[in-house]
């Protein structure tokens, strides 16, 4: 079993990633840390608590950064709705987030578990950047960081170069990738190939439990947005669930070791490319996922989501 912290901005596919993690026997979920991103920080913390409540999972939730390190940002709501969950949320969670800050929780857990800990991030990298700024020692202690973000050899999804989680806080991403953290980068190169279709979501609706109906409602919104913006995909990309999948089943992907550089110039802001000039004795610190066995991943994802809904 792998000790895991999920750092999320819940977000439809973050919610799917949380469900997948809670139904994965390989994962011991220590906590979920939240930040702003696909919705304001307030919404993403509330959504995380609501999703965990529906999944009957009481792992602690820790609120973190509420804005990027430097730039301010506009949130469009196109893919996830203005509340992050397809504008379907009608209630408040019964439970509150912990009083501890997400950044302090990450630091505490890395110091406690060291190599046994994997941090999976599916959000802008602000919490992690603040954690390494506050406690640089965690860089050499943590087992692995698996990050959904970036687009190395494929176009972006916000600009022609940049992926959402990177461009929302490019300075945080630059800090993270220029550190010596051991990173697995799960970017659009692979996540766009793992697709969830509406037919599967209809099966969740037929299950007719409060949890499966909630998930079916907000995922329908997301698939509808994909239909308008990326009709060729015939469904929605499972960006964030794939990061959880790779954390426990790295054999699903082919990875290439690289140093990653994050562009901060305005005309290529948030672009993630290989930095050929950087050198270090241990070699490149980032494994970039370039190919994925999408069929195997999606079928495992679907069967685990079924289990998550049957609790
Ligand atoms: C990333 O941005 C958000 O839309 C998703 O939740 C995912 O983390 C994909 O670019
Ligand atoms: Ca996300």
PDB file of C-alpha atoms and ligand atoms in Angstrom:
ATOM      1  CA  UNK A   1       0.000   0.000   0.000  1.00  0.00           C
ATOM      2  CA  UNK A   2       1.235   3.460  -0.898  1.00  0.00           C
ATOM      3  CA  UNK A   3       0.702   6.464   1.372  1.00  0.00           C
ATOM      4  CA  UNK A   4      -0.856   9.193  -0.757  1.00  0.00           C
ATOM      5  CA  UNK A   5      -1.851  12.832  -0.384  1.00  0.00           C
ATOM      6  CA  UNK A   6      -4.069  14.240  -3.127  1.00  0.00           C
ATOM      7  CA  UNK A   7      -3.731  17.958  -3.872  1.00  0.00           C
ATOM      8  CA  UNK A   8      -6.844  19.042  -5.778  1.00  0.00           C
ATOM      9  CA  UNK A   9      -8.947  21.961  -7.036  1.00  0.00           C
ATOM     10  CA  UNK A  10     -12.207  19.978  -7.214  1.00  0.00           C
ATOM     11  CA  UNK A  11     -13.263  20.229 -10.334  1.00  0.00           C
ATOM     12  CA  UNK A  12     -15.192  17.415 -12.068  1.00  0.00           C
ATOM     13  CA  UNK A  13     -12.222  15.242 -12.957  1.00  0.00           C
ATOM     14  CA  UNK A  14     -10.621  15.935  -9.550  1.00  0.00           C
ATOM     15  CA  UNK A  15     -13.819  14.475  -8.049  1.00  0.00           C
ATOM     16  CA  UNK A  16     -13.403  11.413 -10.290  1.00  0.00           C
ATOM     17  CA  UNK A  17      -9.766  11.150  -9.185  1.00  0.00           C
ATOM     18  CA  UNK A  18     -10.793  11.259  -5.519  1.00  0.00           C
ATOM     19  CA  UNK A  19     -13.370   8.504  -6.099  1.00  0.00           C
ATOM     20  CA  UNK A  20     -10.817   6.389  -7.946  1.00  0.00           C
ATOM     21  CA  UNK A  21      -8.248   6.828  -5.153  1.00  0.00           C
ATOM     22  CA  UNK A  22     -10.715   5.893  -2.424  1.00  0.00           C
ATOM     23  CA  UNK A  23     -11.576   2.677  -4.307  1.00  0.00           C
ATOM     24  CA  UNK A  24      -7.958   1.672  -4.996  1.00  0.00           C
ATOM     25  CA  UNK A  25      -6.636  -0.982  -2.604  1.00  0.00           C
ATOM     26  CA  UNK A  26      -3.055   0.114  -3.380  1.00  0.00           C
ATOM     27  CA  UNK A  27      -3.728   3.572  -1.904  1.00  0.00           C
ATOM     28  CA  UNK A  28      -3.700   4.627   1.721  1.00  0.00           C
ATOM     29  CA  UNK A  29      -5.161   8.119   1.418  1.00  0.00           C
ATOM     30  CA  UNK A  30      -3.703  10.213   4.249  1.00  0.00           C
ATOM     31  CA  UNK A  31      -5.505  13.420   3.393  1.00  0.00           C
ATOM     32  CA  UNK A  32      -6.759  15.675   0.625  1.00  0.00           C
ATOM     33  CA  UNK A  33      -5.329  19.183   0.297  1.00  0.00           C
ATOM     34  CA  UNK A  34      -7.246  21.800  -1.655  1.00  0.00           C
ATOM     35  CA  UNK A  35      -6.528  24.983  -3.535  1.00  0.00           C
ATOM     36  CA  UNK A  36      -8.149  27.371  -6.043  1.00  0.00           C
ATOM     37  CA  UNK A  37      -8.067  26.547  -9.746  1.00  0.00           C
ATOM     38  CA  UNK A  38     -11.091  25.297 -11.641  1.00  0.00           C
ATOM     39  CA  UNK A  39     -13.196  27.127  -9.062  1.00  0.00           C
ATOM     40  CA  UNK A  40     -12.466  29.598  -6.257  1.00  0.00           C
ATOM     41  CA  UNK A  41     -10.728  28.074  -3.201  1.00  0.00           C
ATOM     42  CA  UNK A  42     -13.951  28.223  -1.190  1.00  0.00           C
ATOM     43  CA  UNK A  43     -15.818  26.078  -3.751  1.00  0.00           C
ATOM     44  CA  UNK A  44     -13.024  23.601  -4.247  1.00  0.00           C
ATOM     45  CA  UNK A  45     -12.787  22.877  -0.484  1.00  0.00           C
ATOM     46  CA  UNK A  46     -16.574  22.551  -0.208  1.00  0.00           C
ATOM     47  CA  UNK A  47     -16.743  20.310  -3.292  1.00  0.00           C
ATOM     48  CA  UNK A  48     -13.999  18.069  -1.917  1.00  0.00           C
ATOM     49  CA  UNK A  49     -15.857  17.634   1.381  1.00  0.00           C
ATOM     50  CA  UNK A  50     -19.136  16.948  -0.419  1.00  0.00           C
ATOM     51  CA  UNK A  51     -17.569  14.403  -2.748  1.00  0.00           C
ATOM     52  CA  UNK A  52     -15.908  12.567   0.165  1.00  0.00           C
ATOM     53  CA  UNK A  53     -19.203  12.620   2.070  1.00  0.00           C
ATOM     54  CA  UNK A  54     -21.013  10.992  -0.860  1.00  0.00           C
ATOM     55  CA  UNK A  55     -18.207   8.426  -1.107  1.00  0.00           C
ATOM     56  CA  UNK A  56     -18.592   7.690   2.637  1.00  0.00           C
ATOM     57  CA  UNK A  57     -14.937   8.464   3.166  1.00  0.00           C
ATOM     58  CA  UNK A  58     -13.837  10.523   6.153  1.00  0.00           C
ATOM     59  CA  UNK A  59     -10.194  11.320   5.301  1.00  0.00           C
ATOM     60  CA  UNK A  60      -9.218  14.811   6.492  1.00  0.00           C
ATOM     61  CA  UNK A  61      -9.326  17.798   4.140  1.00  0.00           C
ATOM     62  CA  UNK A  62      -6.868  20.719   4.415  1.00  0.00           C
ATOM     63  CA  UNK A  63      -7.403  24.082   2.751  1.00  0.00           C
ATOM     64  CA  UNK A  64      -4.419  25.711   1.096  1.00  0.00           C
ATOM     65  CA  UNK A  65      -3.469  28.538  -1.244  1.00  0.00           C
ATOM     66  CA  UNK A  66      -6.270  30.823  -2.426  1.00  0.00           C
ATOM     67  CA  UNK A  67      -4.403  32.514  -5.268  1.00  0.00           C
ATOM     68  CA  UNK A  68      -1.362  32.110  -7.497  1.00  0.00           C
ATOM     69  CA  UNK A  69       2.085  33.214  -6.266  1.00  0.00           C
ATOM     70  CA  UNK A  70       2.227  36.294  -8.477  1.00  0.00           C
ATOM     71  CA  UNK A  71      -0.378  36.658 -11.204  1.00  0.00           C
ATOM     72  CA  UNK A  72      -4.076  37.068 -10.581  1.00  0.00           C
ATOM     73  CA  UNK A  73      -6.350  34.993 -12.759  1.00  0.00           C
ATOM     74  CA  UNK A  74      -9.824  34.926 -14.245  1.00  0.00           C
ATOM     75  CA  UNK A  75     -11.897  31.763 -13.888  1.00  0.00           C
ATOM     76  CA  UNK A  76     -14.041  31.026 -16.929  1.00  0.00           C
ATOM     77  CA  UNK A  77     -16.246  28.159 -15.705  1.00  0.00           C
ATOM     78  CA  UNK A  78     -16.438  26.697 -19.210  1.00  0.00           C
ATOM     79  CA  UNK A  79     -15.589  23.083 -18.355  1.00  0.00           C
ATOM     80  CA  UNK A  80     -16.484  22.711 -14.679  1.00  0.00           C
ATOM     81  CA  UNK A  81     -19.254  25.291 -14.180  1.00  0.00           C
ATOM     82  CA  UNK A  82     -18.872  28.344 -11.968  1.00  0.00           C
ATOM     83  CA  UNK A  83     -18.953  26.205  -8.792  1.00  0.00           C
ATOM     84  CA  UNK A  84     -16.443  23.611 -10.048  1.00  0.00           C
ATOM     85  CA  UNK A  85     -19.014  20.803 -10.150  1.00  0.00           C
ATOM     86  CA  UNK A  86     -21.174  21.648 -13.147  1.00  0.00           C
ATOM     87  CA  UNK A  87     -23.451  23.998 -11.143  1.00  0.00           C
ATOM     88  CA  UNK A  88     -25.235  20.984  -9.622  1.00  0.00           C
ATOM     89  CA  UNK A  89     -24.298  21.500  -5.959  1.00  0.00           C
ATOM     90  CA  UNK A  90     -27.403  22.094  -3.827  1.00  0.00           C
ATOM     91  CA  UNK A  91     -26.153  21.425  -0.279  1.00  0.00           C
ATOM     92  CA  UNK A  92     -23.351  22.186   2.141  1.00  0.00           C
ATOM     93  CA  UNK A  93     -21.074  19.440   3.530  1.00  0.00           C
ATOM     94  CA  UNK A  94     -21.734  18.135   7.045  1.00  0.00           C
ATOM     95  CA  UNK A  95     -18.037  18.129   7.863  1.00  0.00           C
ATOM     96  CA  UNK A  96     -15.577  21.050   7.942  1.00  0.00           C
ATOM     97  CA  UNK A  97     -11.999  21.174   6.711  1.00  0.00           C
ATOM     98  CA  UNK A  98      -9.204  20.750   9.271  1.00  0.00           C
ATOM     99  CA  UNK A  99      -7.799  23.885  10.938  1.00  0.00           C
ATOM    100  CA  UNK A 100      -4.308  23.002   9.680  1.00  0.00           C
ATOM    101  CA  UNK A 101      -3.085  24.669   6.474  1.00  0.00           C
ATOM    102  CA  UNK A 102      -2.541  22.359   3.463  1.00  0.00           C
ATOM    103  CA  UNK A 103       1.090  23.461   3.127  1.00  0.00           C
ATOM    104  CA  UNK A 104       1.832  22.523   6.756  1.00  0.00           C
ATOM    105  CA  UNK A 105       0.085  19.172   6.346  1.00  0.00           C
ATOM    106  CA  UNK A 106       2.191  18.344   3.286  1.00  0.00           C
ATOM    107  CA  UNK A 107       5.412  19.303   5.106  1.00  0.00           C
ATOM    108  CA  UNK A 108       4.452  17.344   8.229  1.00  0.00           C
ATOM    109  CA  UNK A 109       3.572  14.201   6.285  1.00  0.00           C
ATOM    110  CA  UNK A 110       6.713  14.283   4.112  1.00  0.00           C
ATOM    111  CA  UNK A 111       8.867  14.584   7.239  1.00  0.00           C
ATOM    112  CA  UNK A 112       6.954  11.727   8.848  1.00  0.00           C
ATOM    113  CA  UNK A 113       6.752   9.259   5.948  1.00  0.00           C
ATOM    114  CA  UNK A 114       9.655  10.248   3.665  1.00  0.00           C
ATOM    115  CA  UNK A 115      10.092   7.879   0.711  1.00  0.00           C
ATOM    116  CA  UNK A 116       6.849   6.057   1.531  1.00  0.00           C
ATOM    117  CA  UNK A 117       4.829   9.137   0.592  1.00  0.00           C
ATOM    118  CA  UNK A 118       3.511  10.006  -2.866  1.00  0.00           C
ATOM    119  CA  UNK A 119       1.949  13.409  -3.455  1.00  0.00           C
ATOM    120  CA  UNK A 120      -0.484  13.421  -6.382  1.00  0.00           C
ATOM    121  CA  UNK A 121      -1.317  16.925  -7.606  1.00  0.00           C
ATOM    122  CA  UNK A 122      -4.254  17.600  -9.926  1.00  0.00           C
ATOM    123  CA  UNK A 123      -4.355  21.376  -9.520  1.00  0.00           C
ATOM    124  CA  UNK A 124      -2.149  24.458  -9.947  1.00  0.00           C
ATOM    125  CA  UNK A 125       1.128  23.810  -8.132  1.00  0.00           C
ATOM    126  CA  UNK A 126       0.854  26.663  -5.611  1.00  0.00           C
ATOM    127  CA  UNK A 127       0.568  24.485  -2.461  1.00  0.00           C
ATOM    128  CA  UNK A 128       3.622  22.440  -3.404  1.00  0.00           C
ATOM    129  CA  UNK A 129       5.662  25.522  -4.370  1.00  0.00           C
ATOM    130  CA  UNK A 130       4.838  27.112  -0.997  1.00  0.00           C
ATOM    131  CA  UNK A 131       5.730  23.871   0.793  1.00  0.00           C
ATOM    132  CA  UNK A 132       9.207  23.660  -0.767  1.00  0.00           C
ATOM    133  CA  UNK A 133       9.748  27.356  -0.153  1.00  0.00           C
ATOM    134  CA  UNK A 134       8.858  26.948   3.534  1.00  0.00           C
ATOM    135  CA  UNK A 135      10.622  23.609   4.058  1.00  0.00           C
ATOM    136  CA  UNK A 136      13.293  22.978   1.379  1.00  0.00           C
ATOM    137  CA  UNK A 137      14.312  19.732   3.140  1.00  0.00           C
ATOM    138  CA  UNK A 138      11.168  17.980   1.868  1.00  0.00           C
ATOM    139  CA  UNK A 139      12.600  17.984  -1.681  1.00  0.00           C
ATOM    140  CA  UNK A 140      15.110  15.280  -0.825  1.00  0.00           C
ATOM    141  CA  UNK A 141      12.785  13.326   1.469  1.00  0.00           C
ATOM    142  CA  UNK A 142       9.555  12.753  -0.459  1.00  0.00           C
ATOM    143  CA  UNK A 143       9.045   9.465  -2.329  1.00  0.00           C
ATOM    144  CA  UNK A 144       7.492  10.900  -5.495  1.00  0.00           C
ATOM    145  CA  UNK A 145       5.335  13.718  -6.827  1.00  0.00           C
ATOM    146  CA  UNK A 146       2.893  12.691  -9.560  1.00  0.00           C
ATOM    147  CA  UNK A 147       1.596  15.802 -11.280  1.00  0.00           C
ATOM    148  CA  UNK A 148      -1.263  16.206 -13.710  1.00  0.00           C
ATOM    149  CA  UNK A 149      -0.165  19.164 -15.761  1.00  0.00           C
ATOM    150  CA  UNK A 150       1.685  20.361 -18.806  1.00  0.00           C
ATOM    151  CA  UNK A 151       1.810  19.511 -22.485  1.00  0.00           C
ATOM    152  CA  UNK A 152       5.284  18.549 -23.649  1.00  0.00           C
ATOM    153  CA  UNK A 153       4.869  17.272 -27.209  1.00  0.00           C
ATOM    154  CA  UNK A 154       1.253  18.204 -27.815  1.00  0.00           C
ATOM    155  CA  UNK A 155      -0.701  21.494 -27.904  1.00  0.00           C
ATOM    156  CA  UNK A 156      -2.017  23.088 -24.731  1.00  0.00           C
ATOM    157  CA  UNK A 157      -5.639  23.330 -23.687  1.00  0.00           C
ATOM    158  CA  UNK A 158      -5.703  26.985 -22.573  1.00  0.00           C
ATOM    159  CA  UNK A 159      -3.331  28.522 -25.104  1.00  0.00           C
ATOM    160  CA  UNK A 160      -1.715  26.726 -27.997  1.00  0.00           C
ATOM    161  CA  UNK A 161       1.240  25.966 -25.699  1.00  0.00           C
ATOM    162  CA  UNK A 162      -0.049  25.795 -22.148  1.00  0.00           C
ATOM    163  CA  UNK A 163      -2.109  23.419 -20.061  1.00  0.00           C
ATOM    164  CA  UNK A 164      -4.504  24.787 -17.400  1.00  0.00           C
ATOM    165  CA  UNK A 165      -2.816  23.667 -14.152  1.00  0.00           C
ATOM    166  CA  UNK A 166       0.507  25.125 -15.292  1.00  0.00           C
ATOM    167  CA  UNK A 167      -0.667  28.420 -16.770  1.00  0.00           C
ATOM    168  CA  UNK A 168      -2.875  29.266 -13.786  1.00  0.00           C
ATOM    169  CA  UNK A 169       0.259  29.538 -11.627  1.00  0.00           C
ATOM    170  CA  UNK A 170       3.278  29.367 -13.938  1.00  0.00           C
ATOM    171  CA  UNK A 171       5.625  30.768 -11.266  1.00  0.00           C
ATOM    172  CA  UNK A 172       4.691  27.976  -8.854  1.00  0.00           C
ATOM    173  CA  UNK A 173       5.178  25.406 -11.618  1.00  0.00           C
ATOM    174  CA  UNK A 174       8.565  26.881 -12.474  1.00  0.00           C
ATOM    175  CA  UNK A 175       9.632  26.639  -8.821  1.00  0.00           C
ATOM    176  CA  UNK A 176       8.522  23.006  -8.617  1.00  0.00           C
ATOM    177  CA  UNK A 177      10.118  21.832 -11.881  1.00  0.00           C
ATOM    178  CA  UNK A 178      13.385  23.661 -11.246  1.00  0.00           C
ATOM    179  CA  UNK A 179      13.723  21.943  -7.855  1.00  0.00           C
ATOM    180  CA  UNK A 180      15.197  18.455  -7.522  1.00  0.00           C
ATOM    181  CA  UNK A 181      11.841  16.895  -6.603  1.00  0.00           C
ATOM    182  CA  UNK A 182      11.342  13.421  -8.126  1.00  0.00           C
ATOM    183  CA  UNK A 183       8.398  14.164 -10.436  1.00  0.00           C
ATOM    184  CA  UNK A 184       6.246  12.069 -12.743  1.00  0.00           C
ATOM    185  CA  UNK A 185       4.559  14.392 -15.210  1.00  0.00           C
ATOM    186  CA  UNK A 186       1.155  13.217 -16.403  1.00  0.00           C
ATOM    187  CA  UNK A 187       0.352  15.812 -19.032  1.00  0.00           C
ATOM    188  CA  UNK A 188      -2.000  16.262 -21.957  1.00  0.00           C
ATOM    189  CA  UNK A 189       0.354  14.030 -23.993  1.00  0.00           C
ATOM    190  CA  UNK A 190      -1.324  11.085 -22.260  1.00  0.00           C
ATOM    191  CA  UNK A 191      -4.428  12.363 -20.477  1.00  0.00           C
ATOM    192  CA  UNK A 192      -6.151  13.366 -23.739  1.00  0.00           C
ATOM    193  CA  UNK A 193      -5.991   9.710 -24.780  1.00  0.00           C
ATOM    194  CA  UNK A 194      -7.987   8.462 -21.777  1.00  0.00           C
ATOM    195  CA  UNK A 195     -11.601   9.239 -22.500  1.00  0.00           C
ATOM    196  CA  UNK A 196     -14.817   8.730 -20.533  1.00  0.00           C
ATOM    197  CA  UNK A 197     -17.984   8.453 -22.642  1.00  0.00           C
ATOM    198  CA  UNK A 198     -21.496   9.588 -21.791  1.00  0.00           C
ATOM    199  CA  UNK A 199     -22.794   5.963 -22.095  1.00  0.00           C
ATOM    200  CA  UNK A 200     -20.693   5.026 -19.055  1.00  0.00           C
ATOM    201  CA  UNK A 201     -22.023   7.997 -17.117  1.00  0.00           C
ATOM    202  CA  UNK A 202     -25.577   6.882 -17.959  1.00  0.00           C
ATOM    203  CA  UNK A 203     -24.773   3.547 -16.285  1.00  0.00           C
ATOM    204  CA  UNK A 204     -23.908   5.475 -13.102  1.00  0.00           C
ATOM    205  CA  UNK A 205     -27.298   7.181 -13.316  1.00  0.00           C
ATOM    206  CA  UNK A 206     -29.039   3.794 -13.673  1.00  0.00           C
ATOM    207  CA  UNK A 207     -27.398   2.652 -10.435  1.00  0.00           C
ATOM    208  CA  UNK A 208     -29.583   5.335  -8.882  1.00  0.00           C
ATOM    209  CA  UNK A 209     -27.763   5.835  -5.578  1.00  0.00           C
ATOM    210  CA  UNK A 210     -27.335   9.390  -4.199  1.00  0.00           C
ATOM    211  CA  UNK A 211     -23.590   9.110  -4.868  1.00  0.00           C
ATOM    212  CA  UNK A 212     -23.814   7.737  -8.426  1.00  0.00           C
ATOM    213  CA  UNK A 213     -26.496  10.284  -9.351  1.00  0.00           C
ATOM    214  CA  UNK A 214     -24.423  13.186  -7.982  1.00  0.00           C
ATOM    215  CA  UNK A 215     -21.399  12.040 -10.006  1.00  0.00           C
ATOM    216  CA  UNK A 216     -23.525  11.450 -13.127  1.00  0.00           C
ATOM    217  CA  UNK A 217     -24.966  14.975 -12.891  1.00  0.00           C
ATOM    218  CA  UNK A 218     -21.712  16.896 -12.684  1.00  0.00           C
ATOM    219  CA  UNK A 219     -19.861  14.632 -15.133  1.00  0.00           C
ATOM    220  CA  UNK A 220     -22.621  15.171 -17.704  1.00  0.00           C
ATOM    221  CA  UNK A 221     -21.923  18.920 -17.558  1.00  0.00           C
ATOM    222  CA  UNK A 222     -18.220  18.289 -18.193  1.00  0.00           C
ATOM    223  CA  UNK A 223     -18.858  15.929 -21.109  1.00  0.00           C
ATOM    224  CA  UNK A 224     -21.247  18.463 -22.601  1.00  0.00           C
ATOM    225  CA  UNK A 225     -18.503  21.130 -22.439  1.00  0.00           C
ATOM    226  CA  UNK A 226     -16.125  18.732 -24.189  1.00  0.00           C
ATOM    227  CA  UNK A 227     -18.735  18.091 -26.882  1.00  0.00           C
ATOM    228  CA  UNK A 228     -18.743  21.806 -27.650  1.00  0.00           C
ATOM    229  CA  UNK A 229     -15.006  22.475 -27.303  1.00  0.00           C
ATOM    230  CA  UNK A 230     -13.346  19.175 -28.333  1.00  0.00           C
ATOM    231  CA  UNK A 231     -16.035  17.215 -30.261  1.00  0.00           C
ATOM    232  CA  UNK A 232     -13.450  14.871 -31.817  1.00  0.00           C
ATOM    233  CA  UNK A 233     -12.759  13.292 -28.382  1.00  0.00           C
ATOM    234  CA  UNK A 234     -16.290  11.811 -28.100  1.00  0.00           C
ATOM    235  CA  UNK A 235     -16.278  12.125 -24.326  1.00  0.00           C
ATOM    236  CA  UNK A 236     -14.206  13.874 -21.669  1.00  0.00           C
ATOM    237  CA  UNK A 237     -10.532  13.420 -20.853  1.00  0.00           C
ATOM    238  CA  UNK A 238      -9.753  11.644 -17.579  1.00  0.00           C
ATOM    239  CA  UNK A 239      -6.870  14.017 -16.767  1.00  0.00           C
ATOM    240  CA  UNK A 240      -6.850  13.829 -12.979  1.00  0.00           C
ATOM    241  CA  UNK A 241      -7.856  10.170 -12.521  1.00  0.00           C
ATOM    242  CA  UNK A 242      -4.943   9.188 -14.768  1.00  0.00           C
ATOM    243  CA  UNK A 243      -2.501  10.841 -12.344  1.00  0.00           C
ATOM    244  CA  UNK A 244      -3.847   8.627  -9.553  1.00  0.00           C
ATOM    245  CA  UNK A 245      -3.691   5.630 -11.928  1.00  0.00           C
ATOM    246  CA  UNK A 246      -0.029   6.268 -12.762  1.00  0.00           C
ATOM    247  CA  UNK A 247       0.875   6.765  -9.091  1.00  0.00           C
ATOM    248  CA  UNK A 248      -0.122   3.154  -8.426  1.00  0.00           C
ATOM    249  CA  UNK A 249       0.333   1.542 -11.864  1.00  0.00           C
ATOM    250  CA  UNK A 250       3.321   3.231 -13.539  1.00  0.00           C
ATOM    251  CA  UNK A 251       3.496   0.294 -15.969  1.00  0.00           C
ATOM    252  CA  UNK A 252       0.499   1.808 -17.798  1.00  0.00           C
ATOM    253  CA  UNK A 253       2.748   4.445 -19.388  1.00  0.00           C
ATOM    254  CA  UNK A 254       6.036   4.881 -21.197  1.00  0.00           C
ATOM    255  CA  UNK A 255       8.069   7.601 -19.550  1.00  0.00           C
ATOM    256  CA  UNK A 256      11.022   9.630 -20.776  1.00  0.00           C
ATOM    257  CA  UNK A 257      13.366  11.261 -18.216  1.00  0.00           C
ATOM    258  CA  UNK A 258      13.775  15.016 -18.825  1.00  0.00           C
ATOM    259  CA  UNK A 259      14.369  18.305 -17.104  1.00  0.00           C
ATOM    260  CA  UNK A 260      11.264  20.407 -17.574  1.00  0.00           C
ATOM    261  CA  UNK A 261      11.353  24.145 -18.015  1.00  0.00           C
ATOM    262  CA  UNK A 262       8.280  26.334 -17.582  1.00  0.00           C
ATOM    263  CA  UNK A 263       8.174  29.410 -19.818  1.00  0.00           C
ATOM    264  CA  UNK A 264       7.411  32.672 -18.057  1.00  0.00           C
ATOM    265  CA  UNK A 265       7.609  34.933 -21.116  1.00  0.00           C
ATOM    266  CA  UNK A 266       4.216  36.347 -21.986  1.00  0.00           C
ATOM    267  CA  UNK A 267       4.044  34.935 -25.531  1.00  0.00           C
ATOM    268  CA  UNK A 268       4.662  31.337 -24.389  1.00  0.00           C
ATOM    269  CA  UNK A 269       3.481  31.585 -20.788  1.00  0.00           C
ATOM    270  CA  UNK A 270       3.089  28.202 -19.080  1.00  0.00           C
ATOM    271  CA  UNK A 271       4.694  26.157 -21.850  1.00  0.00           C
ATOM    272  CA  UNK A 272       6.425  23.014 -20.537  1.00  0.00           C
ATOM    273  CA  UNK A 273       9.430  21.957 -22.613  1.00  0.00           C
ATOM    274  CA  UNK A 274      12.553  19.885 -22.202  1.00  0.00           C
ATOM    275  CA  UNK A 275      15.472  21.904 -20.807  1.00  0.00           C
ATOM    276  CA  UNK A 276      18.494  20.542 -22.630  1.00  0.00           C
ATOM    277  CA  UNK A 277      20.978  22.858 -20.887  1.00  0.00           C
ATOM    278  CA  UNK A 278      20.309  21.765 -17.333  1.00  0.00           C
ATOM    279  CA  UNK A 279      22.574  19.125 -15.844  1.00  0.00           C
ATOM    280  CA  UNK A 280      22.858  17.423 -12.472  1.00  0.00           C
ATOM    281  CA  UNK A 281      24.872  14.443 -11.254  1.00  0.00           C
ATOM    282  CA  UNK A 282      21.802  12.252 -10.755  1.00  0.00           C
ATOM    283  CA  UNK A 283      20.338  12.981 -14.211  1.00  0.00           C
ATOM    284  CA  UNK A 284      16.903  14.409 -15.038  1.00  0.00           C
ATOM    285  CA  UNK A 285      14.420  14.586 -12.149  1.00  0.00           C
ATOM    286  CA  UNK A 286      11.173  14.395 -14.152  1.00  0.00           C
ATOM    287  CA  UNK A 287       9.719  11.332 -15.838  1.00  0.00           C
ATOM    288  CA  UNK A 288       7.431  12.585 -18.580  1.00  0.00           C
ATOM    289  CA  UNK A 289       4.606  10.223 -19.569  1.00  0.00           C
ATOM    290  CA  UNK A 290       4.564  10.013 -23.360  1.00  0.00           C
ATOM    291  CA  UNK A 291       2.404   6.947 -24.147  1.00  0.00           C
ATOM    292  CA  UNK A 292      -0.394   5.269 -22.230  1.00  0.00           C
ATOM    293  CA  UNK A 293      -2.306   2.003 -22.380  1.00  0.00           C
ATOM    294  CA  UNK A 294      -5.580   3.936 -22.393  1.00  0.00           C
ATOM    295  CA  UNK A 295      -7.875   0.933 -22.733  1.00  0.00           C
ATOM    296  CA  UNK A 296      -6.456  -0.814 -19.676  1.00  0.00           C
ATOM    297  CA  UNK A 297      -6.556   2.362 -17.633  1.00  0.00           C
ATOM    298  CA  UNK A 298     -10.140   3.298 -18.543  1.00  0.00           C
ATOM    299  CA  UNK A 299     -11.481  -0.175 -17.853  1.00  0.00           C
ATOM    300  CA  UNK A 300      -9.755  -0.300 -14.450  1.00  0.00           C
ATOM    301  CA  UNK A 301     -11.022   3.206 -13.684  1.00  0.00           C
ATOM    302  CA  UNK A 302     -14.610   2.222 -14.527  1.00  0.00           C
ATOM    303  CA  UNK A 303     -14.590  -0.892 -12.405  1.00  0.00           C
ATOM    304  CA  UNK A 304     -13.143   0.964  -9.408  1.00  0.00           C
ATOM    305  CA  UNK A 305     -15.621   3.807  -9.756  1.00  0.00           C
ATOM    306  CA  UNK A 306     -18.380   1.174  -9.675  1.00  0.00           C
ATOM    307  CA  UNK A 307     -16.953  -0.088  -6.388  1.00  0.00           C
ATOM    308  CA  UNK A 308     -16.763   3.451  -5.018  1.00  0.00           C
ATOM    309  CA  UNK A 309     -20.481   3.920  -5.785  1.00  0.00           C
ATOM    310  CA  UNK A 310     -21.426   0.620  -4.145  1.00  0.00           C
ATOM    311  CA  UNK A 311     -20.199   1.489  -0.648  1.00  0.00           C
TER     312      UNK A 311
HETATM  313  C1  LIG B   1      -6.555  20.080 -15.704  1.00  0.00           C
HETATM  314  O1  LIG B   1      -7.303  21.302 -15.613  1.00  0.00           O
HETATM  315  C2  LIG B   1      -8.583  21.023 -15.076  1.00  0.00           C
HETATM  316  O2  LIG B   1      -9.545  21.298 -16.054  1.00  0.00           O
HETATM  317  C3  LIG B   1      -8.641  19.571 -14.743  1.00  0.00           C
HETATM  318  O3  LIG B   1      -9.232  19.360 -13.459  1.00  0.00           O
HETATM  319  C4  LIG B   1      -7.221  19.088 -14.788  1.00  0.00           C
HETATM  320  O4  LIG B   1      -6.620  19.113 -13.515  1.00  0.00           O
HETATM  321  C5  LIG B   1      -6.516  19.644 -17.160  1.00  0.00           C
HETATM  322  O5  LIG B   1      -5.855  20.592 -17.943  1.00  0.00           O
HETATM  323 CA1  LIG B   2      -7.924  19.516 -11.489  1.00  0.00          CA
END
